[in-house]
JSON list of C-alpha atoms in Angstrom, two decimals:
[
{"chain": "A", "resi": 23, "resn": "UNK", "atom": "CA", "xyz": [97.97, 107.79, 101.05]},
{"chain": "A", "resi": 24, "resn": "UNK", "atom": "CA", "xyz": [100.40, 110.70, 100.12]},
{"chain": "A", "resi": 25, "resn": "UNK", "atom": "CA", "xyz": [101.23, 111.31, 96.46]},
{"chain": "A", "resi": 26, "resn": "UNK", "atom": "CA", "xyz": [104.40, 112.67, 95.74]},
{"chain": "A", "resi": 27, "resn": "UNK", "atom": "CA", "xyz": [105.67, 114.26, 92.13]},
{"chain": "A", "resi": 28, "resn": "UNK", "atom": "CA", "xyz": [109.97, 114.42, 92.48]},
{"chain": "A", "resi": 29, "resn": "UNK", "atom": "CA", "xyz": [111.79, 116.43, 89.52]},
{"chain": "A", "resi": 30, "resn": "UNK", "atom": "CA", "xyz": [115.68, 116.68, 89.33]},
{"chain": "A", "resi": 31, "resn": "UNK", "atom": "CA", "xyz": [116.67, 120.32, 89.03]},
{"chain": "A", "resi": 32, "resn": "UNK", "atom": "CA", "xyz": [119.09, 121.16, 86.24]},
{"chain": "A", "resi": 33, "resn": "UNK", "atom": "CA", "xyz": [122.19, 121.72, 87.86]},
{"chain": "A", "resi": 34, "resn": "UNK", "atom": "CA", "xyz": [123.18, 125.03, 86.49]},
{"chain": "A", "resi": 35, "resn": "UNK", "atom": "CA", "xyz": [119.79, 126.43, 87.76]},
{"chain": "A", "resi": 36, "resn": "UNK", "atom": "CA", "xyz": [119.68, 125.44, 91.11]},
{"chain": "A", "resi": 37, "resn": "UNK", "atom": "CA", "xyz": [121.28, 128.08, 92.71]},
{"chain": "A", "resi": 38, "resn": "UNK", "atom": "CA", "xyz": [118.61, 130.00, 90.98]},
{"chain": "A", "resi": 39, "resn": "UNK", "atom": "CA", "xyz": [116.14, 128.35, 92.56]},
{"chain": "A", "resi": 40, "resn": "UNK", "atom": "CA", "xyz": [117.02, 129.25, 95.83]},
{"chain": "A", "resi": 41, "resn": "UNK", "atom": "CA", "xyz": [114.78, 130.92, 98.08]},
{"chain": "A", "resi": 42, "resn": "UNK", "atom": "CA", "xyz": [112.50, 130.89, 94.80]},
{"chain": "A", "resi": 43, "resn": "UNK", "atom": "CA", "xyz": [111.17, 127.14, 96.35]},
{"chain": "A", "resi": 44, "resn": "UNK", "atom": "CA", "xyz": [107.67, 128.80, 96.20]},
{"chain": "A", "resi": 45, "resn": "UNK", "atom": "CA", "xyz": [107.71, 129.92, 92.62]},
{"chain": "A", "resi": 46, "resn": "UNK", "atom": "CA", "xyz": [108.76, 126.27, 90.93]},
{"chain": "A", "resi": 47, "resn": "UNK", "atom": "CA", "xyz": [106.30, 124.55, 93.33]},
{"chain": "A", "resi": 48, "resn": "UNK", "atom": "CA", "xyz": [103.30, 126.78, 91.67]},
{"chain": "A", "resi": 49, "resn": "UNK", "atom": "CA", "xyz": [105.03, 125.73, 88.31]},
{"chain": "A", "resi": 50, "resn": "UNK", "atom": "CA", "xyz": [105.21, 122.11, 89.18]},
{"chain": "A", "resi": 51, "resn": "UNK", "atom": "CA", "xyz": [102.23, 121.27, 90.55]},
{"chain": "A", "resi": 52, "resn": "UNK", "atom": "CA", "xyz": [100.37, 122.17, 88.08]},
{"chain": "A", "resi": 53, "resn": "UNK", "atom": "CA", "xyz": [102.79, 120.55, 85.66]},
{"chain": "A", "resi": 54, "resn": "UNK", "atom": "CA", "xyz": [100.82, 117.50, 82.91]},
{"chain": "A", "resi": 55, "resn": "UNK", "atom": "CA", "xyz": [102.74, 114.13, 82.65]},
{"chain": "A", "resi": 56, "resn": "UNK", "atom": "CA", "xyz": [100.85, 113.97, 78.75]},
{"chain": "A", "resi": 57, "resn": "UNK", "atom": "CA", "xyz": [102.26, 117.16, 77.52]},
{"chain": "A", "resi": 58, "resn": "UNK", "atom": "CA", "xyz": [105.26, 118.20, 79.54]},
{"chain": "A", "resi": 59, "resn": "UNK", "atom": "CA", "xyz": [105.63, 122.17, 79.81]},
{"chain": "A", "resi": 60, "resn": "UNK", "atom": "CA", "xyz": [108.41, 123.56, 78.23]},
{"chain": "A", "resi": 61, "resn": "UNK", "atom": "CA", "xyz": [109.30, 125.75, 81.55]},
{"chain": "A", "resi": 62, "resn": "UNK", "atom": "CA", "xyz": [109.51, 121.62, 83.35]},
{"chain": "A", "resi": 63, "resn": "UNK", "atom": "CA", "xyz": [112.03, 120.63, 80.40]},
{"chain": "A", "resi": 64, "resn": "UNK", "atom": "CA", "xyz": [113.78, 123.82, 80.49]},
{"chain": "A", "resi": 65, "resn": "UNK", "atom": "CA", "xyz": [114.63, 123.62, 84.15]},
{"chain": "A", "resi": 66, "resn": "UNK", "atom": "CA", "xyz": [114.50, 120.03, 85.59]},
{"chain": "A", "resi": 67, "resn": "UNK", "atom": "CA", "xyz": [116.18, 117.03, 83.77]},
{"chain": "A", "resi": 68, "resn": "UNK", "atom": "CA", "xyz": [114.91, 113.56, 82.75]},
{"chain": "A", "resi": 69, "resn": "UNK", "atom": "CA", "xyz": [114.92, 111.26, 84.95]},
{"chain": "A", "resi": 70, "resn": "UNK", "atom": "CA", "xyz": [117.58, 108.24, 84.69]},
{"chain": "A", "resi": 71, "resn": "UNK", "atom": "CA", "xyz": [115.88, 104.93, 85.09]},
{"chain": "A", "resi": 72, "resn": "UNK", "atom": "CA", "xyz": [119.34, 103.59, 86.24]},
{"chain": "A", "resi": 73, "resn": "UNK", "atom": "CA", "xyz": [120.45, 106.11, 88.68]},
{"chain": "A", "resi": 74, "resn": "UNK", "atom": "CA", "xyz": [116.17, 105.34, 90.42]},
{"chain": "A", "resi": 75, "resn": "UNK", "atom": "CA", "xyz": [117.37, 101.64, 90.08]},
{"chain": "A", "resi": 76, "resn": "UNK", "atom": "CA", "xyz": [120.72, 101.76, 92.17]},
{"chain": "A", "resi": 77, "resn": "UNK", "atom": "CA", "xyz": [119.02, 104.01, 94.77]},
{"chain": "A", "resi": 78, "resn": "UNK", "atom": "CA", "xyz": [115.62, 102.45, 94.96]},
{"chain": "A", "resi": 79, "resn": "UNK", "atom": "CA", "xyz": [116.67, 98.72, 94.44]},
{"chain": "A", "resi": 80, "resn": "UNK", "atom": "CA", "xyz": [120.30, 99.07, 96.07]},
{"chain": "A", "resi": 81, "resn": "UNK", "atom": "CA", "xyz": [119.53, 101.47, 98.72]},
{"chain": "A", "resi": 82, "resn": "UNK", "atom": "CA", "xyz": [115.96, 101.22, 99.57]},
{"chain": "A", "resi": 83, "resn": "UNK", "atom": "CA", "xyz": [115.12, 98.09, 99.06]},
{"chain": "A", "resi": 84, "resn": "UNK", "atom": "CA", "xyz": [117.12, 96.39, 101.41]},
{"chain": "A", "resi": 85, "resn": "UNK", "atom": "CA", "xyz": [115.06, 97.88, 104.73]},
{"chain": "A", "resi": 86, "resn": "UNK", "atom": "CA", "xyz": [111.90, 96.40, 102.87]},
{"chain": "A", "resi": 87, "resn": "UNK", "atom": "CA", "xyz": [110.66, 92.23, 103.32]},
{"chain": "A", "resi": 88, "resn": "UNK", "atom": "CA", "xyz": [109.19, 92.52, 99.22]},
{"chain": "A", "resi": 89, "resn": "UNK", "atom": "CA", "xyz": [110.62, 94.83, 96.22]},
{"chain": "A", "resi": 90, "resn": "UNK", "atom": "CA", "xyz": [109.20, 94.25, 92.73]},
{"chain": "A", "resi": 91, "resn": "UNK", "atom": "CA", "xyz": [110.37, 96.22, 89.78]},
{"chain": "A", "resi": 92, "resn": "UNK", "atom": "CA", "xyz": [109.11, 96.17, 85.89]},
{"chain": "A", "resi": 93, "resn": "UNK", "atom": "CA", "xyz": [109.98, 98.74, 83.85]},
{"chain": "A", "resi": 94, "resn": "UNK", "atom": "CA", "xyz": [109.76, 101.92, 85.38]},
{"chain": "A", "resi": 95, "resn": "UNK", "atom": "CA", "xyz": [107.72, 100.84, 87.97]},
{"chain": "A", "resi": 96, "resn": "UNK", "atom": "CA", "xyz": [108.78, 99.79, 91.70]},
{"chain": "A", "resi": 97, "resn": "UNK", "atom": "CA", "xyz": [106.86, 98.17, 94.28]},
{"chain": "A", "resi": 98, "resn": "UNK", "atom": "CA", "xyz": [108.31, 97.92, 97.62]},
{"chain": "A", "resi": 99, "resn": "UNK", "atom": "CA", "xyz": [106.41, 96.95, 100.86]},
{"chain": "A", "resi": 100, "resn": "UNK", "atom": "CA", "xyz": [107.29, 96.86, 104.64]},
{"chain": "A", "resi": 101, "resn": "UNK", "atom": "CA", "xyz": [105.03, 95.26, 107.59]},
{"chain": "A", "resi": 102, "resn": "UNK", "atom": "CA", "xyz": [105.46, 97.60, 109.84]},
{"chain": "A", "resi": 103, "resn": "UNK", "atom": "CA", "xyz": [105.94, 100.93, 107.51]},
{"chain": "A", "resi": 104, "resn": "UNK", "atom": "CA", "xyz": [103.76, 99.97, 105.04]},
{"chain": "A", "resi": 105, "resn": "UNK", "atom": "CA", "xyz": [103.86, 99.93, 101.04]},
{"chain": "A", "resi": 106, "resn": "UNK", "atom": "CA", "xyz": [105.57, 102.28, 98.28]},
{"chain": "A", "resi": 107, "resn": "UNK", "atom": "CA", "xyz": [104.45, 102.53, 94.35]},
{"chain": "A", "resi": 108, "resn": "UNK", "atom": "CA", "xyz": [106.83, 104.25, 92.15]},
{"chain": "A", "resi": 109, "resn": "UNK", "atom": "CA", "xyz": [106.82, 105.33, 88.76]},
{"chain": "A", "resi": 110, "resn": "UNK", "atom": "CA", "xyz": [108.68, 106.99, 86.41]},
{"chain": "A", "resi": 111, "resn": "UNK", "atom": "CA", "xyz": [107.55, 109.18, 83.76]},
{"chain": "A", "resi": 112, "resn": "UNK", "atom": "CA", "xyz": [110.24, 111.15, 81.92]},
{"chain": "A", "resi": 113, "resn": "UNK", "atom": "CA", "xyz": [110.52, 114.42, 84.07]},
{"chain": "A", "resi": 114, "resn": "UNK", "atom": "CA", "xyz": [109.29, 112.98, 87.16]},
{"chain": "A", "resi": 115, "resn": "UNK", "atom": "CA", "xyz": [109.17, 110.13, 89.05]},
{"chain": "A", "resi": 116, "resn": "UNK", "atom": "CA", "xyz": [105.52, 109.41, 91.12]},
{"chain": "A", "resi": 117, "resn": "UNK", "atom": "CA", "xyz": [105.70, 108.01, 94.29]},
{"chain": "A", "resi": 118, "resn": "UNK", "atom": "CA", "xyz": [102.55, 106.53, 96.66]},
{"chain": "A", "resi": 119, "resn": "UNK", "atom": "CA", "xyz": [103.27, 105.93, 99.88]},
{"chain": "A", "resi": 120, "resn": "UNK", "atom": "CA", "xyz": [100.52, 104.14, 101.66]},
{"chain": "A", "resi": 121, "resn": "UNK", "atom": "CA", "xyz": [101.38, 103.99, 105.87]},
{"chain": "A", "resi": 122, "resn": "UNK", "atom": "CA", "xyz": [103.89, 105.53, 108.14]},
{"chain": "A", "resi": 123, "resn": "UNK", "atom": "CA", "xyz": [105.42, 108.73, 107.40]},
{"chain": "A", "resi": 124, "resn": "UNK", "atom": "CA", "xyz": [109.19, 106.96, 107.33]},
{"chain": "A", "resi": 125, "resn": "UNK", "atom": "CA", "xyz": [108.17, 105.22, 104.21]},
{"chain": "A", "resi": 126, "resn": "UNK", "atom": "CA", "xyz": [108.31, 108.82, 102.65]},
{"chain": "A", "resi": 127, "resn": "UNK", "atom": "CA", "xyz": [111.96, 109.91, 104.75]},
{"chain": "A", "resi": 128, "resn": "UNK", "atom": "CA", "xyz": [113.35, 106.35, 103.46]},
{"chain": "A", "resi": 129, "resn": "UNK", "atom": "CA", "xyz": [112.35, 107.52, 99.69]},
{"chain": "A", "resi": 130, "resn": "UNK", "atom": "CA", "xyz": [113.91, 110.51, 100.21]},
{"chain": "A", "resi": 131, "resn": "UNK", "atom": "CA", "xyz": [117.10, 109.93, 102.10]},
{"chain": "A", "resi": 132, "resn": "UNK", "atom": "CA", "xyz": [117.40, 107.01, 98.89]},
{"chain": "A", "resi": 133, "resn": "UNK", "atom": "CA", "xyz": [117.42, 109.14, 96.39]},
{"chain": "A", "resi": 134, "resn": "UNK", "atom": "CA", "xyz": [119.29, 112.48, 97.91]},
{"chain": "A", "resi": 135, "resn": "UNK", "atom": "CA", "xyz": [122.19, 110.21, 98.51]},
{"chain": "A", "resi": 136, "resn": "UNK", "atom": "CA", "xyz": [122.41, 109.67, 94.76]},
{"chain": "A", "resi": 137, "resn": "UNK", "atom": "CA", "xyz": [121.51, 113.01, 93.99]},
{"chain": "A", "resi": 138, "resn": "UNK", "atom": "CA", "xyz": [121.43, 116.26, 95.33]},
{"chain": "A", "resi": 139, "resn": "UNK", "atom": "CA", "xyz": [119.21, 118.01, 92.99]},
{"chain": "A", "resi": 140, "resn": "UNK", "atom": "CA", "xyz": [116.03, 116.11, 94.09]},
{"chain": "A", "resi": 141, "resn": "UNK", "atom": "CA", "xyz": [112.60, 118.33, 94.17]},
{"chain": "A", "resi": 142, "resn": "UNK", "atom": "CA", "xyz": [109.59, 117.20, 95.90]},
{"chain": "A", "resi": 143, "resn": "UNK", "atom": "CA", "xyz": [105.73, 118.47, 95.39]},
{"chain": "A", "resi": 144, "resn": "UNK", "atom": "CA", "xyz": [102.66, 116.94, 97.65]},
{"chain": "A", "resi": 145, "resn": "UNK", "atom": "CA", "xyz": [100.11, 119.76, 96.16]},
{"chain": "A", "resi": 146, "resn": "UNK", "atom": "CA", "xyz": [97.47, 117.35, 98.45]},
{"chain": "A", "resi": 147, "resn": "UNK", "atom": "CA", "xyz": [99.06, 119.02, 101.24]},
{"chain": "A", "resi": 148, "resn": "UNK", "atom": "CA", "xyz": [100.66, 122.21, 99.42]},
{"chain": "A", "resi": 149, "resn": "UNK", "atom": "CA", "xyz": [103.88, 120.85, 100.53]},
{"chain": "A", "resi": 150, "resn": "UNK", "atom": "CA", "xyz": [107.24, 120.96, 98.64]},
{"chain": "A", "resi": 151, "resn": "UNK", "atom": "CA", "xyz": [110.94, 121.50, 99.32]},
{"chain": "A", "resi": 152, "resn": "UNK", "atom": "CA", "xyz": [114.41, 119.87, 98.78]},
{"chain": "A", "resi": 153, "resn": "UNK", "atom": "CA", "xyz": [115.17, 116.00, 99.51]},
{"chain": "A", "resi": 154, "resn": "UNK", "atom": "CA", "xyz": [118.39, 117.10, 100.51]},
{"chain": "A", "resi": 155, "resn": "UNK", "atom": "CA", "xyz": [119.31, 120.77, 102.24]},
{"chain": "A", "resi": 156, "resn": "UNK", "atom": "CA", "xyz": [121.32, 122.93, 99.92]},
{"chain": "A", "resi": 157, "resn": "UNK", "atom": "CA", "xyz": [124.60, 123.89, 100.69]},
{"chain": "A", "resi": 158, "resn": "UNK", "atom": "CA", "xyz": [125.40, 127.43, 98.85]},
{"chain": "A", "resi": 159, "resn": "UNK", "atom": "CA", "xyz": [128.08, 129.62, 100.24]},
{"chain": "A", "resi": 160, "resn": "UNK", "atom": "CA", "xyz": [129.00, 127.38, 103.37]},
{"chain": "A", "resi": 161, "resn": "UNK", "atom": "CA", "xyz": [125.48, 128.15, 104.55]},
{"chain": "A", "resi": 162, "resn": "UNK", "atom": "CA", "xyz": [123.01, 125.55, 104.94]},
{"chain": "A", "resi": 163, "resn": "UNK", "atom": "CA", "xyz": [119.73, 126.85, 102.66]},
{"chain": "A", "resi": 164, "resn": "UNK", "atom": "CA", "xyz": [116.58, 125.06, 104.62]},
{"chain": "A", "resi": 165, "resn": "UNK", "atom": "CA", "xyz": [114.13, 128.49, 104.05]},
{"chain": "A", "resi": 166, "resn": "UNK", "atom": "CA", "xyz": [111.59, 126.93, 102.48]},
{"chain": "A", "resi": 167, "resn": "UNK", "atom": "CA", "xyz": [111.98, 123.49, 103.35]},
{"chain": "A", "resi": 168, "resn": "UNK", "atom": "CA", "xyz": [108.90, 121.71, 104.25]},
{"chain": "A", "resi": 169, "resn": "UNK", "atom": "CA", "xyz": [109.20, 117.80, 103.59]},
{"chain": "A", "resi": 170, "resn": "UNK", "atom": "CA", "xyz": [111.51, 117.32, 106.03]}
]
C-alpha cells in the first residue's frame, strides 16, 4: 500500500517554491494532522471538500466499478487496478492506494485537472513532487519531479 499526504500550494507562493521542491517536502512530511504547523497554514491552503468532490466523484470515479463517499471520506475500487481510500483533513487530503501503480496516476491526473497547485509527499518512499508540471516562464519546471 502507498500512503500519500497532497497539500494545495498557496498560489502567490508557488513560484517560490520552485526548485525549493526539497525544502517543503522536509517541511511536510513531518507536518501533524492534530496540530497543523503554522509554516503548513502559511503556505498551502485548505482543502475544498467540493472542488475533491467534482474531481474525485466526477472525474475519477467514472473509470472505477464502486465509489462510496461520506463526509470527507472516498472509497473507490477497481478489479483490475485495485482500491483507493481518501480523506480529507483540513490542509491535506490522505490518500491509500492499495494495487497497481495507475490507481495513484488516476488520483493525480483527477485532481491536477482541477488544480494546478497540487503537492504530493510519500515520505515511505522519500518521494514528492508536483501532480501537475509547472509552467513558469514558458519553460516546463519538472527538476525535482519524482511522482511522475
Amino acid at each position: 500500500m502507498r500512503t500519500y499526504d497532497i497539500y494545495k500550494v498557496k498560489k502567490r507562493y508557488q513560484s517560490f517554491i520552485l526548485g525549493r521542491e526539497g525544502l517543503l517536502y522536509n517541511l511536510l512530511k513531518d507536518y501533524e494532522q492534530q496540530q497543523p504547523l503554522q509554516e503548513v497554514k502559511y503556505l498551502c491552503d485548505e482543502i475544498e471538500e467540493s472542488t475533491i468532490d467534482q474531481a474525485i466523484l466526477g472525474n475519477l470515479g467514472k473509470s472505477f466499478t464502486k465509489v462510496e463517499s461520506d463526509d470527507g471520506e472516498y472509497r473507490l475500487s477497481h478489479p483490475m487496478k485495485g482500491s483507493i481510500h481518501i480523506s480529507l483533513t483540513p490542509y491535506s487530503l490522505q490518500a491509500y492506494c492499495d494495487g497497481s501503480r495507475m490507481l495513484d496516476l488516476d488520483l493525480f491526473v483527477a485532481l491536477s485537472g482541477s488544480e494546478d497547485r497540487f503537492f504530493a509527499v510519500m515520505d515511505e518512499r522519500g518521494e514528492w513532487g508536483w501532480l501537475k508540471p509547472i509552467k513558469q516562464d514558458n519553460r516546463l519546471m519538472t527538476e525535482g519531479t519524482i511522482l511522475f
